[in-house]
Amino acid sequence: MTTIKASCPTCGEVELTSRDITLRVCNHAPLSYYCFECPACTEEIRKPADDHIISLLMSGGVRAQVWEIPAEALETHDGPALSYDDLLDFVLQLSAHDTLSVAAGGRTRT
Ligand SMILES: [Zn+2]
């Protein structure tokens, strides 16, 4: 089995096998990463994986797992963040109107 050298921020260079490494390739390339448990300190090390690193790891026998980030997670948002007051106002609005509950197929309060 191929020996793969990686680095732990604490322990420095460590030797791994393809089975020790998890490669997660994302449809949004900057979020692809690989991770492994350091054999010396047992910390989980997670590092970004660009195309070059993905190719190297796969040529060393690491299997790629594909994951997709939901499009909503990449949307840019303007305006202030939702506050607790906003949430409370929303809950009060929901309790005053059963329209949403009816639309969702739930029963209205009697
Ligand atoms: Zn370590």
Tab-separated table of C-alpha atoms and ligand atoms in Angstrom:
chain	number	residue	atom	x	y	z
A	1	MET	CA	0.000	0.000	0.000
A	2	THR	CA	1.251	3.464	-0.892
A	3	THR	CA	2.620	5.593	1.928
A	4	ILE	CA	1.317	9.147	1.873
A	5	LYS	CA	3.140	11.872	3.752
A	6	ALA	CA	1.059	14.626	5.286
A	7	SER	CA	1.705	17.230	7.941
A	8	CYS	CA	0.126	17.747	11.328
A	9	PRO	CA	0.353	21.313	12.680
A	10	THR	CA	1.524	19.908	16.023
A	11	CYS	CA	3.610	16.867	15.112
A	12	GLY	CA	4.983	17.816	11.712
A	13	GLU	CA	5.318	15.248	8.943
A	14	VAL	CA	3.434	11.996	9.458
A	15	GLU	CA	3.077	8.896	7.303
A	16	LEU	CA	-0.353	7.613	6.344
A	17	THR	CA	-1.918	5.116	3.998
A	18	SER	CA	-4.767	5.749	1.589
A	19	ARG	CA	-7.159	4.192	4.116
A	20	ASP	CA	-6.210	6.800	6.713
A	21	ILE	CA	-7.318	9.720	4.558
A	22	THR	CA	-10.824	10.894	3.772
A	23	LEU	CA	-11.095	12.992	0.611
A	24	ARG	CA	-14.279	15.026	0.192
A	25	VAL	CA	-14.643	16.682	-3.193
A	26	CYS	CA	-17.262	19.434	-3.329
A	27	ASN	CA	-19.145	20.761	-6.353
A	28	HIS	CA	-17.901	24.183	-5.150
A	29	ALA	CA	-14.171	23.528	-5.562
A	30	PRO	CA	-12.858	25.806	-2.755
A	31	LEU	CA	-14.748	23.663	-0.207
A	32	SER	CA	-13.059	20.383	-1.160
A	33	TYR	CA	-10.903	19.001	1.624
A	34	TYR	CA	-9.127	15.979	2.984
A	35	CYS	CA	-8.833	14.914	6.558
A	36	PHE	CA	-7.090	12.331	8.656
A	37	GLU	CA	-6.476	11.461	12.270
A	38	CYS	CA	-2.882	12.205	13.158
A	39	PRO	CA	-1.263	8.894	14.182
A	40	ALA	CA	0.870	10.697	16.785
A	41	CYS	CA	-1.483	13.080	18.605
A	42	THR	CA	-4.861	11.648	17.378
A	43	GLU	CA	-6.141	15.117	16.449
A	44	GLU	CA	-8.314	15.263	13.353
A	45	ILE	CA	-6.482	17.317	10.766
A	46	ARG	CA	-8.511	18.892	7.973
A	47	LYS	CA	-6.962	20.682	5.026
A	48	PRO	CA	-8.214	22.189	1.778
A	49	ALA	CA	-7.776	20.069	-1.345
A	50	ASP	CA	-7.252	21.818	-4.657
A	51	ASP	CA	-7.223	19.958	-7.988
A	52	HIS	CA	-3.519	19.126	-7.663
A	53	ILE	CA	-3.916	17.628	-4.182
A	54	ILE	CA	-7.042	15.733	-5.242
A	55	SER	CA	-5.095	14.202	-8.143
A	56	LEU	CA	-2.160	13.298	-5.914
A	57	LEU	CA	-4.338	11.665	-3.272
A	58	MET	CA	-6.379	9.735	-5.824
A	59	SER	CA	-3.216	8.514	-7.547
A	60	GLY	CA	-2.121	7.276	-4.117
A	61	GLY	CA	-5.308	5.222	-3.811
A	62	VAL	CA	-7.469	7.588	-1.761
A	63	ARG	CA	-11.112	7.291	-2.766
A	64	ALA	CA	-12.930	10.568	-3.358
A	65	GLN	CA	-16.310	11.122	-1.800
A	66	VAL	CA	-18.376	13.722	-3.632
A	67	TRP	CA	-20.542	16.117	-1.672
A	68	GLU	CA	-22.713	18.972	-2.858
A	69	ILE	CA	-23.219	22.187	-1.020
A	70	PRO	CA	-26.782	23.522	-1.234
A	71	ALA	CA	-27.022	26.553	-3.524
A	72	GLU	CA	-28.589	28.572	-0.690
A	73	ALA	CA	-25.383	28.295	1.318
A	74	LEU	CA	-23.503	30.210	-1.367
A	75	GLU	CA	-26.030	33.039	-1.693
A	76	THR	CA	-24.944	36.485	-0.600
A	77	HIS	CA	-27.235	38.157	1.883
A	78	ASP	CA	-27.735	41.872	2.424
A	79	GLY	CA	-29.250	43.633	5.391
A	80	PRO	CA	-29.063	43.011	9.102
A	81	ALA	CA	-29.013	39.530	10.566
A	82	LEU	CA	-32.210	38.093	12.019
A	83	SER	CA	-32.513	39.112	15.666
A	84	TYR	CA	-34.365	37.494	18.567
A	85	ASP	CA	-36.944	40.299	18.331
A	86	ASP	CA	-37.505	39.476	14.658
A	87	LEU	CA	-38.003	35.828	15.560
A	88	LEU	CA	-40.422	36.655	18.365
A	89	ASP	CA	-42.391	38.946	16.034
A	90	PHE	CA	-42.555	36.114	13.502
A	91	VAL	CA	-43.866	33.662	16.108
A	92	LEU	CA	-46.477	36.175	17.233
A	93	GLN	CA	-47.572	36.653	13.623
A	94	LEU	CA	-47.879	32.905	13.182
A	95	SER	CA	-50.003	32.560	16.290
A	96	ALA	CA	-52.314	35.342	15.076
A	97	HIS	CA	-52.836	33.840	11.631
A	98	ASP	CA	-53.484	30.211	10.925
A	99	THR	CA	-53.081	30.673	7.167
A	100	LEU	CA	-49.667	29.042	7.149
A	101	SER	CA	-50.899	26.139	9.242
A	102	VAL	CA	-53.851	25.580	6.914
A	103	ALA	CA	-51.596	25.814	3.855
A	104	ALA	CA	-49.295	23.237	5.409
A	105	GLY	CA	-52.214	20.876	5.929
A	106	GLY	CA	-52.366	21.290	9.666
A	107	ARG	CA	-55.441	21.842	11.724
A	108	THR	CA	-56.451	25.302	12.861
A	109	ARG	CA	-56.977	25.955	16.501
A	110	THR	CA	-60.542	26.023	17.708
B	1	ZN	ZN	-0.330	15.338	15.377
